[in-house]
Coordinates of N, CA, C and O in Angstrom, one line a residue:
X10 N 92.6 -6.1 53.9 CA 91.7 -5.3 53.2 C 91.6 -4.0 54.0 O 91.4 -4.0 55.2
X11 N 91.7 -2.9 53.3 CA 91.4 -1.6 53.9 C 90.2 -1.0 53.3 O 90.1 -0.8 52.0
X12 N 89.1 -0.8 54.1 CA 87.9 -0.2 53.6 C 87.9 1.3 53.9 O 88.1 1.7 55.0
X13 N 87.8 2.1 52.9 CA 87.6 3.6 53.1 C 86.2 3.9 53.2 O 85.4 3.6 52.3
X14 N 85.8 4.5 54.3 CA 84.4 4.8 54.5 C 84.2 6.1 55.3 O 85.1 6.5 56.0
X15 N 83.1 6.8 55.1 CA 82.8 8.0 55.8 C 82.8 7.7 57.3 O 82.1 6.7 57.7
X16 N 83.4 8.5 58.1 CA 83.4 8.3 59.6 C 83.2 9.6 60.3 O 83.3 10.7 59.8
X17 N 82.7 9.4 61.5 CA 82.5 10.6 62.4 C 82.9 10.2 63.8 O 82.8 9.0 64.2
X18 N 83.3 11.1 64.6 CA 83.6 10.9 66.0 C 82.4 11.3 66.9 O 81.9 12.4 66.7
X19 N 82.1 10.4 67.8 CA 81.0 10.6 68.8 C 81.6 10.3 70.1 O 81.6 9.2 70.6
X20 N 82.2 11.3 70.7 CA 82.9 11.1 72.0 C 84.1 10.3 71.8 O 85.0 10.7 71.0
X21 N 84.2 9.2 72.5 CA 85.3 8.3 72.4 C 85.2 7.3 71.3 O 86.0 6.5 71.0
X22 N 84.0 7.3 70.6 CA 83.7 6.3 69.6 C 83.9 6.9 68.2 O 83.7 8.1 67.9
X23 N 84.4 6.0 67.3 CA 84.6 6.4 65.9 C 83.5 5.5 65.1 O 83.5 4.3 65.1
X24 N 82.6 6.2 64.5 CA 81.4 5.6 63.8 C 81.7 5.6 62.3 O 81.9 6.7 61.7
X25 N 81.7 4.4 61.7 CA 81.9 4.4 60.2 C 80.6 4.0 59.5 O 79.8 3.1 60.0
X26 N 80.3 4.6 58.4 CA 79.1 4.3 57.6 C 79.5 3.2 56.6 O 80.1 3.5 55.6
X27 N 79.1 2.0 56.9 CA 79.5 0.9 56.1 C 78.4 0.3 55.2 O 78.5 -0.8 54.7
X28 N 77.4 1.2 54.9 CA 76.4 0.8 54.0 C 76.5 1.5 52.7 O 76.9 2.7 52.7
X29 N 76.3 0.8 51.6 CA 76.4 1.4 50.3 C 77.6 0.8 49.6 O 77.8 -0.4 49.5
X30 N 78.5 1.7 49.1 CA 79.7 1.2 48.4 C 80.8 2.2 48.6 O 80.6 3.4 49.0
X31 N 82.0 1.8 48.2 CA 83.1 2.7 48.4 C 84.4 2.0 47.8 O 84.3 1.0 47.2
X32 N 85.5 2.7 48.1 CA 86.8 2.2 47.6 C 87.6 1.6 48.7 O 87.3 1.8 49.9
X33 N 88.7 0.9 48.4 CA 89.5 0.4 49.4 C 90.8 -0.2 48.7 O 91.1 0.1 47.6
X34 N 91.5 -1.0 49.5 CA 92.7 -1.6 49.0 C 92.8 -3.0 49.6 O 92.4 -3.3 50.7
X35 N 93.5 -3.9 48.8 CA 93.7 -5.3 49.1 C 95.2 -5.5 49.1 O 95.9 -5.2 48.0
X36 N 95.8 -5.9 50.2 CA 97.2 -6.2 50.2 C 97.5 -7.7 50.4 O 97.0 -8.3 51.4
X37 N 98.2 -8.2 49.5 CA 98.5 -9.7 49.5 C 99.7 -10.0 48.6 O 99.8 -9.4 47.5
X38 N 100.6 -10.8 49.0 CA 101.7 -11.3 48.1 C 102.6 -10.1 47.7 O 103.1 -10.2 46.6
X39 N 102.8 -9.1 48.6 CA 103.7 -8.0 48.3 C 103.1 -7.0 47.3 O 103.8 -6.1 46.9
X40 N 101.8 -7.1 47.1 CA 101.1 -6.1 46.2 C 100.0 -5.4 47.0 O 99.4 -6.0 47.9
X41 N 99.7 -4.1 46.6 CA 98.6 -3.4 47.1 C 97.7 -3.0 45.9 O 98.2 -2.3 45.0
X42 N 96.5 -3.5 45.9 CA 95.6 -3.4 44.8 C 94.4 -2.6 45.1 O 93.7 -2.9 46.1
X43 N 94.0 -1.5 44.3 CA 92.8 -0.8 44.6 C 91.6 -1.7 44.4 O 91.6 -2.5 43.4
X44 N 90.6 -1.6 45.2 CA 89.4 -2.4 45.1 C 88.1 -1.6 45.3 O 88.3 -0.4 45.8
X45 N 87.0 -2.1 45.1 CA 85.7 -1.5 45.4 C 84.9 -2.4 46.4 O 85.1 -3.7 46.3
X46 N 84.2 -1.9 47.3 CA 83.4 -2.7 48.2 C 81.9 -2.3 48.1 O 81.6 -1.1 47.8
X47 N 81.0 -3.2 48.4 CA 79.6 -2.9 48.5 C 79.0 -3.7 49.7 O 79.5 -4.7 50.1
X48 N 78.1 -3.0 50.4 CA 77.4 -3.7 51.6 C 76.1 -3.0 51.7 O 76.0 -1.8 52.2
X49 N 75.0 -3.6 51.3 CA 73.7 -3.0 51.2 C 73.0 -2.9 52.5 O 72.3 -1.9 52.8
X50 N 73.0 -3.9 53.3 CA 72.3 -3.9 54.6 C 73.0 -4.8 55.6 O 73.9 -5.6 55.2
X51 N 72.6 -4.8 56.9 CA 73.3 -5.5 57.9 C 73.2 -7.1 57.7 O 74.0 -7.8 58.3
X52 N 72.3 -7.6 56.9 CA 72.2 -9.0 56.8 C 73.0 -9.5 55.5 O 73.1 -10.7 55.3
X53 N 73.4 -8.6 54.7 CA 74.2 -9.0 53.5 C 75.7 -9.0 53.8 O 76.2 -8.1 54.5
X54 N 76.4 -9.9 53.1 CA 77.9 -9.8 53.3 C 78.5 -8.7 52.5 O 77.9 -8.2 51.6
X55 N 79.7 -8.3 52.8 CA 80.5 -7.4 52.0 C 80.8 -8.1 50.7 O 81.1 -9.3 50.7
X56 N 80.8 -7.3 49.6 CA 81.3 -7.8 48.3 C 82.5 -7.0 47.9 O 82.4 -5.7 47.9
X57 N 83.6 -7.6 47.5 CA 84.8 -6.9 47.1 C 85.1 -7.3 45.6 O 85.0 -8.5 45.2
X58 N 85.3 -6.3 44.8 CA 85.7 -6.5 43.4 C 86.9 -5.6 43.1 O 87.3 -4.7 43.8
X59 N 87.6 -6.0 42.0 CA 88.6 -5.1 41.5 C 88.0 -3.9 40.9 O 86.7 -3.9 40.6
X60 N 88.7 -2.9 40.5 CA 88.1 -1.7 40.0 C 87.5 -1.9 38.6 O 86.6 -1.1 38.3
X61 N 87.8 -3.0 37.9 CA 87.1 -3.2 36.7 C 85.9 -4.1 36.8 O 85.2 -4.5 35.9
X62 N 85.5 -4.4 38.1 CA 84.3 -5.1 38.4 C 84.4 -6.6 38.5 O 83.5 -7.3 38.9
X63 N 85.6 -7.2 38.3 CA 85.8 -8.6 38.5 C 85.9 -8.9 39.9 O 86.4 -8.1 40.7
X64 N 85.4 -10.1 40.4 CA 85.5 -10.4 41.8 C 86.9 -10.5 42.3 O 87.8 -10.9 41.6
X65 N 87.1 -10.0 43.6 CA 88.4 -10.1 44.2 C 88.6 -11.5 44.7 O 87.8 -12.1 45.4
X66 N 89.8 -12.1 44.3 CA 90.2 -13.4 44.7 C 91.2 -13.2 45.9 O 92.2 -12.6 45.6
X67 N 90.8 -13.6 47.1 CA 91.6 -13.4 48.2 C 92.6 -14.6 48.3 O 92.4 -15.7 47.8
X68 N 93.7 -14.3 49.0 CA 94.8 -15.3 49.2 C 94.3 -16.3 50.2 O 93.3 -16.2 50.9
X69 N 95.1 -17.4 50.3 CA 94.8 -18.5 51.3 C 95.1 -18.0 52.7 O 96.2 -17.4 52.9
X70 N 94.3 -18.3 53.7 CA 94.6 -18.0 55.0 C 93.6 -16.9 55.6 O 92.6 -16.7 55.0
X71 N 94.0 -16.3 56.7 CA 93.2 -15.3 57.3 C 93.1 -14.0 56.5 O 94.1 -13.6 55.9
X72 N 92.0 -13.3 56.6 CA 91.8 -12.0 56.1 C 91.6 -11.0 57.2 O 90.7 -11.2 58.0
X73 N 92.3 -9.9 57.2 CA 92.1 -8.9 58.2 C 91.6 -7.7 57.5 O 92.0 -7.3 56.4
X74 N 90.6 -7.0 58.2 CA 89.9 -5.8 57.6 C 90.2 -4.7 58.5 O 90.0 -4.7 59.7
X75 N 90.6 -3.5 57.9 CA 90.8 -2.3 58.6 C 89.8 -1.3 58.0 O 89.6 -1.3 56.7
X76 N 89.3 -0.3 58.8 CA 88.5 0.7 58.2 C 89.2 2.0 58.5 O 89.6 2.3 59.6
X77 N 89.3 2.8 57.4 CA 89.9 4.1 57.4 C 89.0 5.2 56.9 O 88.2 4.9 56.0
X78 N 89.0 6.4 57.4 CA 88.2 7.5 56.9 C 88.4 7.7 55.4 O 89.5 7.6 54.9
X79 N 87.3 8.0 54.7 CA 87.4 8.3 53.3 C 88.4 9.5 53.1 O 88.4 10.4 53.9
X80 N 89.3 9.4 52.2 CA 90.3 10.5 51.9 C 91.5 10.3 52.7 O 92.4 11.1 52.6
X81 N 91.6 9.2 53.5 CA 92.9 8.9 54.2 C 94.0 8.7 53.3 O 93.8 8.0 52.3
X82 N 95.2 9.2 53.6 CA 96.3 9.0 52.7 C 96.8 7.5 52.9 O 97.0 7.0 54.0
X83 N 96.8 6.8 51.8 CA 97.3 5.4 51.7 C 98.5 5.4 50.8 O 98.5 5.7 49.7
X84 N 99.7 5.0 51.4 CA 100.9 5.0 50.6 C 101.0 3.6 50.0 O 101.2 2.6 50.7
X85 N 100.9 3.5 48.7 CA 100.9 2.2 48.0 C 102.3 1.9 47.4 O 102.4 1.0 46.6
X86 N 103.3 2.6 47.8 CA 104.6 2.4 47.2 C 105.4 1.5 48.0 O 105.2 1.2 49.2

């Protein structure tokens, strides 16, 4: 999963704003699918859906999450 989120640099740290909602991508089974994410506060889990609002069904096994700045070029070809 790639989460696109607003980020800022503070010295050597990269700070991402992961509250609210945004866009992202899910890569599994040779496909890259656009998704939406929501995360309201630090005690709630992330929710991932397809762009039509249906819940994202993840593949079997481990899930890895990457955070990229909003507007980052993502090559889906």
